[in-house]
C-alpha positions in Angstrom: 0.0 0.0 0.0 1.5 3.3 -1.0 1.4 6.4 1.2 -1.1 9.1 0.0 -1.0 12.8 0.4 -3.6 15.6 0.3 -3.6 17.4 -3.0 -4.4 20.7 -1.2 -2.2 20.9 1.9 0.2 18.0 1.4 -0.8 16.3 4.6 -0.1 12.5 5.0 -3.2 10.4 4.3 -4.0 6.8 4.8 -6.0 4.4 2.7 -9.1 4.4 5.0 -9.2 8.2 5.5 -12.4 10.1 4.5 -11.3 13.6 5.7 -8.0 15.4 5.6 -7.2 16.6 9.1 -4.9 19.3 7.7 -7.4 21.2 5.6 -10.8 19.4 6.2 -11.2 18.4 2.5 -13.3 15.4 1.8 -11.4 12.4 0.5 -12.3 9.4 -1.6 -10.6 6.5 -3.3 -11.1 6.3 -7.0 -10.5 2.7 -8.3 -9.8 3.8 -11.9 -7.0 6.0 -10.7 -5.9 3.7 -7.9 -5.6 6.8 -5.8 -7.0 8.4 -2.6 -8.0 11.8 -3.9 -8.7 15.1 -2.4 -12.2 16.2 -3.5 -14.0 19.5 -4.1 -17.8 19.7 -4.3 -19.3 19.9 -7.8 -23.0 20.3 -6.8 -25.8 17.8 -6.6 -23.9 15.5 -4.3 -21.1 15.1 -6.9 -17.3 15.5 -6.3 -14.3 16.4 -8.5 -10.7 15.3 -7.8 -8.7 18.4 -6.8 -5.2 17.4 -7.8 -5.6 16.0 -11.3 -6.3 18.8 -13.8 -6.7 16.2 -16.6 -9.4 14.3 -14.6 -12.6 16.1 -15.5 -14.8 13.2 -14.5 -17.3 13.7 -11.7 -17.9 11.2 -8.9 -20.4 10.4 -6.2 -20.1 8.5 -3.0 -20.9 4.8 -2.6 -24.3 4.1 -1.0 -22.5 2.1 1.8 -20.7 5.3 2.6 -23.9 7.4 2.7 -26.0 4.9 4.6 -23.5 3.1 6.8 -20.2 5.0 6.7 -18.2 1.8 6.0 -16.8 2.8 2.6 -14.7 5.6 1.1 -14.6 4.5 -2.5 -16.2 6.6 -5.3 -18.3 5.8 -8.3 -18.3 7.7 -11.7 -21.3 10.0 -11.8 -22.5 8.4 -15.0 -22.5 4.9 -13.5 -26.0 3.9 -12.4 -24.8 1.4 -9.8 -25.3 2.7 -6.3 -22.4 0.7 -5.0 -18.7 1.2 -5.7 -16.4 -1.4 -7.4 -15.6 -3.0 -4.1 -19.0 -3.0 -2.5 -20.8 -4.5 -5.5 -18.7 -7.6 -5.0 -20.7 -8.3 -1.8 -23.3 -11.1 -2.2 -24.3 -11.2 1.5 -23.5 -8.7 4.3 -24.1 -9.3 8.0 -27.5 -8.7 9.6 -27.0 -5.1 10.8 -29.9 -5.4 13.2 -27.6 -7.5 15.4 -25.6 -5.5 17.9 -22.0 -5.2 16.9 -22.4 -6.5 13.4 -22.0 -3.0 11.8 -18.6 -2.7 13.5 -17.6 -6.3 12.4 -18.6 -5.6 8.9 -16.6 -2.3 8.8 -13.5 -4.2 9.9 -14.1 -6.8 7.1 -14.6 -4.0 4.6 -11.4 -2.4 5.5 -9.5 -5.7 5.0 -11.4 -6.4 1.8 -10.5 -3.1 0.3 -6.8 -3.6 0.9 -7.1 -6.9 -0.8 -9.0 -5.5 -3.8 -6.5 -2.7 -4.0 -3.9 -5.3 -4.7 -6.1 -6.9 -7.3 -6.4 -3.5 -9.1 -2.6 -3.0 -8.7 -1.9 -6.2 -10.5 -4.8 -6.1 -13.0 -6.3 -9.3 -11.5 -9.8 -10.0 -13.0 -12.8 -10.0 -10.7 -15.7 -9.8 -13.3 -17.3 -12.6 -15.1 -15.5 -13.3 -18.4 -15.4 -16.2 -20.9 -17.5 -18.4 -18.6 -15.4 -17.7 -15.6 -17.3 -16.7 -12.4 -17.2 -13.2 -11.0 -15.7 -12.8 -7.6 -18.2 -12.4 -4.7 -18.1 -12.2 -0.9 -20.4 -13.5 1.8 -19.9 -12.1 5.3 -22.1 -14.2 7.5 -22.5 -15.2 11.2 -23.2 -18.5 12.9 -26.9 -19.1 13.6 -28.4 -20.9 16.6 -28.8 -24.6 16.3 -27.1 -24.6 12.9 -23.6 -25.8 11.8 -20.9 -23.2 12.2 -20.2 -21.1 9.1 -16.9 -22.1 7.6 -14.6 -19.6 6.1 -13.8 -20.7 2.6 -14.3 -20.4 -1.2 -16.7 -22.2 -3.6 -17.7 -21.3 -7.1 -16.4 -17.8 -7.1 -17.8 -17.0 -3.6 -15.5 -16.2 -0.7 -17.3 -16.8 2.6 -16.0 -15.2 5.8 -17.4 -16.0 9.3 -17.8 -12.5 10.8 -16.6 -13.9 14.2 -13.1 -13.5 12.7 -13.7 -9.7 13.0 -13.7 -10.0 16.8 -10.1 -9.7 18.0 -10.5 -12.0 21.0 -12.3 -14.7 19.0 -9.7 -14.6 16.2 -6.9 -14.9 18.8 -8.6 -17.9 20.3 -8.8 -19.6 17.0 -5.2 -18.6 16.2 -4.0 -20.4 19.3 -6.4 -23.4 18.8 -5.1 -24.0 15.3 -1.4 -23.3 16.1 -1.2 -20.5 13.6 1.5 -17.8 14.2 -0.3 -15.4 11.8 -4.0 -15.0 11.6 -5.5 -11.7 10.3 -8.6 -10.6 8.3 -6.4 -9.5 5.4 -4.6 -12.8 5.6 -7.9 -14.7 5.4 -9.1 -12.8 2.4 -5.8 -13.2 0.5 -5.8 -16.9 1.2 -9.4 -17.4 0.0 -8.9 -15.2 -3.0 -6.1 -17.6 -4.0 -8.6 -20.4 -4.3 -10.7 -18.2 -6.6 -7.7 -17.3 -8.7 -6.6 -20.9 -8.9 -9.8 -21.8 -10.7 -9.6 -18.7 -12.8 -5.9 -18.6 -13.8 -4.7 -22.1 -13.5 -7.3 -24.9 -13.5 -8.1 -24.8 -17.2 -4.9 -23.3 -18.5 -1.4 -24.5 -19.5 -0.2 -23.3 -16.0 -1.8 -26.4 -14.5 1.1 -28.7 -15.5 3.7 -26.4 -14.0 1.5 -26.1 -10.9 1.4 -29.8 -10.3 5.2 -30.1 -10.6 5.7 -27.6 -7.8 2.7 -28.0 -5.6 1.6 -31.6 -6.3 -1.6 -33.1 -7.7 -4.7 -31.2 -6.6 -6.8 -34.3 -7.5 -5.7 -35.9 -4.2 -8.7 -36.3 -2.0 -9.2 -32.9 -0.3 -11.3 -34.0 2.7 -9.0 -36.9 3.5 -5.9 -34.6 3.2 -7.4 -32.1 5.7 -8.4 -34.8 8.1 -4.8 -36.2 8.0 -3.4 -32.7 8.5 -5.5 -32.0 11.6 -5.0 -35.5 13.2 -1.3 -36.0 12.3 0.1 -32.5 11.7 2.8 -31.6 9.2 6.1 -33.5 8.9 9.0 -32.4 11.0 10.9 -31.0 8.0 7.9 -29.1 6.4 9.8 -25.8 6.4 12.1 -27.2 3.6 9.3 -26.8 1.0 6.3 -24.9 2.4 5.6 -21.3 3.6 3.5 -22.5 6.5 2.4 -25.7 8.3 -1.1 -25.5 6.9 0.3 -25.4 3.4 1.3 -29.0 3.8 -2.4 -30.1 4.0 -3.1 -30.3 0.3 -1.8 -28.7 -3.0 -4.7 -26.3 -3.0 -3.8 -25.1 0.5 -0.2 -24.9 -0.4 -1.1 -22.7 -3.4 -3.4 -20.5 -1.2 -0.8 -20.0 1.5 1.9 -19.2 -1.1 -0.4 -16.7 -2.9 -1.3 -15.0 0.4 2.4 -14.7 1.3 3.3 -13.2 -2.1 0.8 -10.4 -1.4 2.0 -10.0 2.2 5.5 -9.4 0.6 4.5 -7.1 -2.2 2.2 -5.0 -0.1 4.8 -4.5 2.6 7.5 -3.7 0.1 5.2 -1.1 -1.6 4.5 0.4 1.8 8.1 0.5 2.9 9.1 2.0 -0.5 6.4 4.6 -0.4 7.6 5.8 3.0 11.2 5.9 1.8 12.3 3.2 4.3 15.8 1.8 3.6 18.2 -0.4 5.5 21.9 0.5 5.6 23.0 -1.2 8.8 26.4 -0.8 10.5 27.1 -4.5 10.9 29.8 -6.9 9.7 27.3 -8.5 7.4 25.9 -5.2 6.2 26.2 -6.1 2.5 23.6 -8.9 2.9 21.4 -6.8 5.2 20.7 -3.8 2.9 17.3 -3.1 1.5 15.9 -0.2 -0.5 12.3 -1.0 -1.2 11.7 2.3 -3.0 13.8 0.9 -5.9 11.4 -2.0 -6.3 8.8 -1.7 -9.1 6.4 -4.5 -8.2 5.1 -5.3 -11.7 8.5 -4.9 -13.4 11.1 -6.2 -10.9 12.3 -9.7 -11.0 11.3 -12.1 -8.3 15.0 -12.2 -7.1 14.9 -8.4 -6.8 11.8 -8.5 -4.6 13.2 -11.1 -2.2 16.6 -9.4 -2.1 14.9 -6.4 -0.5 12.2 -8.4 1.4 14.4 -10.6 3.6 16.4 -7.9 5.3 13.3 -5.9 5.8 11.7 -8.8 7.7 14.7 -9.1 10.0 14.5 -5.4 10.9 10.7 -5.4 11.4 10.7 -8.6 13.5 13.4 -7.1 15.7 11.4 -3.9 16.1 8.4 -5.9 17.2 10.4 -7.9 19.7 11.7 -4.6 21.2 8.0 -3.7 21.8 7.2 -7.0 23.3 5.1 -8.0 20.3 5.1 -11.2 18.2 7.2 -11.2 15.0 5.6 -9.2 12.2 6.6 -11.9 9.7 7.1 -15.2 11.7 8.1 -17.4 8.7 11.2 -18.9 7.1 11.4 -18.9 3.3 13.2 -22.0 2.2 14.4 -22.6 -1.4 11.3 -24.8 -1.9 9.0 -22.1 -0.7 10.8 -19.5 -2.8 10.3 -21.6 -5.9 6.6 -21.6 -5.3 6.5 -17.9 -4.7 8.4 -17.3 -7.9 5.7 -19.3 -9.7 3.0 -16.9 -8.3 5.1 -13.9 -9.3 5.6 -15.1 -12.9 1.9 -15.9 -13.2 0.8 -12.5 -12.0 3.3 -10.4 -13.9 2.4 -12.2 -17.1 -1.2 -11.0 -16.9 -2.2 -8.5 -19.6 -2.0 -4.9 -18.4 -5.6 -3.8 -19.1 
């Protein structure tokens, strides 16, 4: 995620902001520009971007912003859809008559928008095309006397149990399933990976290369998960996988690897946007340097990304430890895991730049 700035006063802005605290200008994210824009009123509840003289298009707020204050994305004024590009992906939202669900939904929307930002950034398709299903989201809660809602993906629909938006409950599940890293953004990136496996790999020539690296996805999925939860991963799993859960089945290996690729690229973009660089005074300084601002995500080689990423993780993890917090990135990237991450990188960067 890049750092944004106000087009009027130059104040630092963040992705979720709706108002500049420096000059009180209204803000809105414009998906077509992939930018958080400073706005000026244009009459009739319409807005015009302030800082782009070539952008004469007018915009209006998403209905979920007007009605629920859970969205800061804009819609072109000539588009009849009341929902923005991110909100129209929702198939089901939580029952907002239930106390606390509006806040849970807002947290999920914040995470979802960060994930959709990456989809826009890398030109990943989300609409129905050539028989491939459009991406949709269901944010739902457990019901009394009914089986629990399972977070997952099926037929283009990503389902998230909104209990994950409660910090205490998510932490309980993190400990229960022995996961060192469990976040809403992480969940969404993982589940989107299943959607993109079906869209970008299942019926394409990439399937053969996928099987060589990740294994045969035709292996019984239910049996594989049962085996994972009863026996756990092998003792040397870190030689080939990004996480323990990735060992469960080739589909889960793919999803975990995909999610990690987006953890990496998002963090590198953020660090680069803030001008963060590492130039340590250390005997091994030559292998510990990182200058993320020199990384162009869509153009850089995979080796270039990792060359800057690994030193950054060492520094960030140590900063967290100094604050008494868990490691920001508690993973080891072996050569086997890196080969799979390279596959994801090559797949994404080969997509047409529409």
